[in-house]
């Protein structure tokens, strides 16, 4: 089934990505990689999620997976037709696969992921015509803000590790 709602304006896309960034900041606040996701239907947010891999020690605890699960429960349907998924970082193969399987017709992301991006960077699983569903994909929504979240997070991690190493050395001496 094709998306029946009116196309989103650039202003609406940026609004929803800003909401997605709020989810990413929830992850950051608990020392998780700051990635957030939301799902929108009829221009209303119906589901939210953020990374919890470190807290849960589960490889599948990605922001998109939580948002998809929540949306399915809310709609009481595994088919998420007529929805849009927003995520701060380009989806990985697992999350893209879940988007295909749940029939999400539109996917918007902020920053590209050069290591695992499967919405156009390494591959484009969401647009692969060999699969039974393809999504419209648009990247670069509030890209600078989304990228900066990740840059700051990993810079802070490196600084923390460096400080811990220095402290360990000082105790040793």
C-alpha positions as CSV (number, residue, x, y, z in Angstrom):
1,X,0.0,0.0,0.0
2,X,1.4,3.4,-0.9
3,X,1.7,6.2,1.6
4,X,-1.7,8.1,1.5
5,X,-0.8,11.1,3.6
6,X,0.3,14.5,2.2
7,X,4.1,14.8,1.6
8,X,6.0,16.3,4.5
9,X,7.4,19.8,4.1
10,X,11.1,20.5,4.8
11,X,10.0,22.4,7.9
12,X,8.0,19.3,9.1
13,X,11.0,17.0,8.4
14,X,13.3,19.2,10.4
15,X,10.7,19.4,13.3
16,X,10.5,15.6,13.4
17,X,14.3,15.2,13.2
18,X,14.6,17.7,16.1
19,X,12.3,15.4,18.1
20,X,14.5,12.5,17.1
21,X,17.6,14.4,18.4
22,X,15.8,14.7,21.7
23,X,15.6,10.9,21.8
24,X,19.3,10.6,21.0
25,X,20.1,12.9,23.9
26,X,18.3,10.5,26.2
27,X,20.7,7.8,25.1
28,X,23.7,10.2,25.6
29,X,22.5,11.0,29.1
30,X,23.0,7.4,30.1
31,X,26.3,6.9,28.3
32,X,24.8,5.2,25.2
33,X,25.8,6.1,21.7
34,X,23.4,9.1,21.0
35,X,21.0,7.7,18.3
36,X,17.3,8.4,18.4
37,X,14.4,7.3,16.3
38,X,10.7,8.2,16.0
39,X,7.8,7.0,13.8
40,X,5.3,9.4,12.5
41,X,1.8,8.7,11.1
42,X,-0.5,11.5,9.9
43,X,2.0,14.0,11.0
44,X,1.9,12.8,14.6
45,X,4.6,11.0,16.5
46,X,3.3,7.5,17.4
47,X,6.6,5.9,18.6
48,X,10.0,6.8,20.0
49,X,13.2,5.0,20.7
50,X,16.8,5.4,21.6
51,X,19.9,3.2,21.8
52,X,20.2,1.0,24.8
53,X,22.8,-1.6,23.7
54,X,25.2,-0.9,26.6
55,X,22.5,-0.8,29.2
56,X,20.8,-4.0,28.0
57,X,23.9,-5.7,26.6
58,X,21.8,-6.7,23.6
59,X,23.1,-6.3,20.0
60,X,19.6,-5.6,18.8
61,X,18.8,-2.7,21.2
62,X,18.9,0.0,18.5
63,X,16.7,3.1,18.5
64,X,14.9,2.1,15.3
65,X,14.0,-1.4,16.7
66,X,12.4,0.1,19.8
67,X,10.4,2.6,17.7
68,X,9.3,-0.1,15.3
69,X,8.2,-2.4,18.2
70,X,6.3,0.5,19.9
71,X,4.6,1.5,16.7
72,X,3.5,-2.1,16.0
73,X,2.0,-2.3,19.4
74,X,0.2,1.0,19.1
75,X,-1.2,0.3,15.7
76,X,-1.8,-3.4,16.6
77,X,-0.3,-4.3,13.3
78,X,3.1,-5.4,12.1
79,X,2.6,-3.5,8.9
80,X,3.6,0.1,9.4
81,X,2.1,1.4,6.2
82,X,1.5,5.2,5.9
83,X,4.3,6.0,8.4
84,X,7.6,7.8,8.3
85,X,10.6,6.7,10.3
86,X,13.1,9.4,11.4
87,X,16.5,8.4,12.8
88,X,19.6,10.5,13.6
89,X,22.1,8.1,12.0
90,X,21.7,6.2,8.8
91,X,20.2,2.8,9.6
92,X,22.3,-0.4,9.8
93,X,21.5,-3.6,7.8
94,X,19.5,-5.0,10.8
95,X,17.3,-1.9,11.2
96,X,16.9,-1.4,7.5
97,X,15.8,-5.1,7.3
98,X,13.2,-4.4,10.0
99,X,12.0,-1.4,8.1
100,X,11.5,-3.4,4.9
101,X,9.7,-6.2,6.8
102,X,7.4,-3.7,8.6
103,X,6.6,-2.0,5.3
104,X,7.7,1.5,6.4
105,X,7.3,3.6,3.2
106,X,9.5,6.6,4.1
107,X,12.8,6.8,6.0
108,X,14.6,10.0,6.9
109,X,18.0,10.1,8.5
110,X,20.4,12.8,9.7
111,X,24.0,11.7,9.5
112,X,25.5,9.2,7.1
113,X,27.2,6.1,8.6
114,X,30.3,5.2,6.7
115,X,30.8,2.0,8.6
116,X,27.3,0.4,8.6
117,X,25.0,2.7,6.6
118,X,22.6,0.6,4.5
119,X,20.3,3.4,3.3
120,X,22.8,4.5,0.6
121,X,26.3,4.7,2.0
122,X,27.6,1.1,2.0
123,X,24.5,-0.4,0.4
124,X,20.9,0.6,0.0
125,X,18.8,-2.2,1.4
126,X,15.8,0.1,1.6
127,X,15.8,0.6,-2.1
128,X,16.7,-2.9,-3.2
129,X,14.2,-3.9,-5.8
130,X,14.8,-7.6,-5.2
131,X,13.0,-7.3,-1.9
132,X,9.2,-7.3,-1.5
133,X,9.1,-3.7,-0.2
134,X,11.1,-0.5,-1.0
135,X,11.1,2.7,1.0
136,X,11.6,6.3,-0.1
137,X,14.9,7.4,1.6
138,X,16.1,10.9,2.3
139,X,19.3,11.6,4.3
140,X,20.9,14.8,5.5
141,X,18.0,16.1,7.6
142,X,19.6,18.3,10.3
143,X,22.8,16.5,9.3
144,X,25.2,18.8,11.1
145,X,23.4,18.6,14.4
146,X,23.1,14.8,14.2
147,X,26.8,14.4,13.3
148,X,27.9,16.7,16.0
149,X,26.1,14.6,18.7
150,X,28.2,11.6,17.6
151,X,31.4,13.5,17.2
152,X,31.1,15.0,20.7
153,X,30.1,11.7,22.3
154,X,33.1,9.8,20.9
155,X,35.5,12.7,21.6
156,X,34.3,12.6,25.2
157,X,34.8,8.8,25.4
158,X,38.4,9.1,24.0
159,X,39.1,11.9,26.6
160,X,37.7,9.8,29.4
161,X,39.8,6.8,28.4
162,X,42.9,9.0,28.1
163,X,42.3,10.5,31.6
164,X,41.7,7.0,33.1
165,X,45.0,5.7,31.5
166,X,46.9,8.7,32.9
167,X,45.4,8.3,36.3
168,X,46.3,4.6,36.3
169,X,49.9,5.5,35.3
170,X,50.2,8.1,38.1
171,X,49.0,5.6,40.7
172,X,51.6,3.1,39.4
173,X,54.4,5.6,39.6
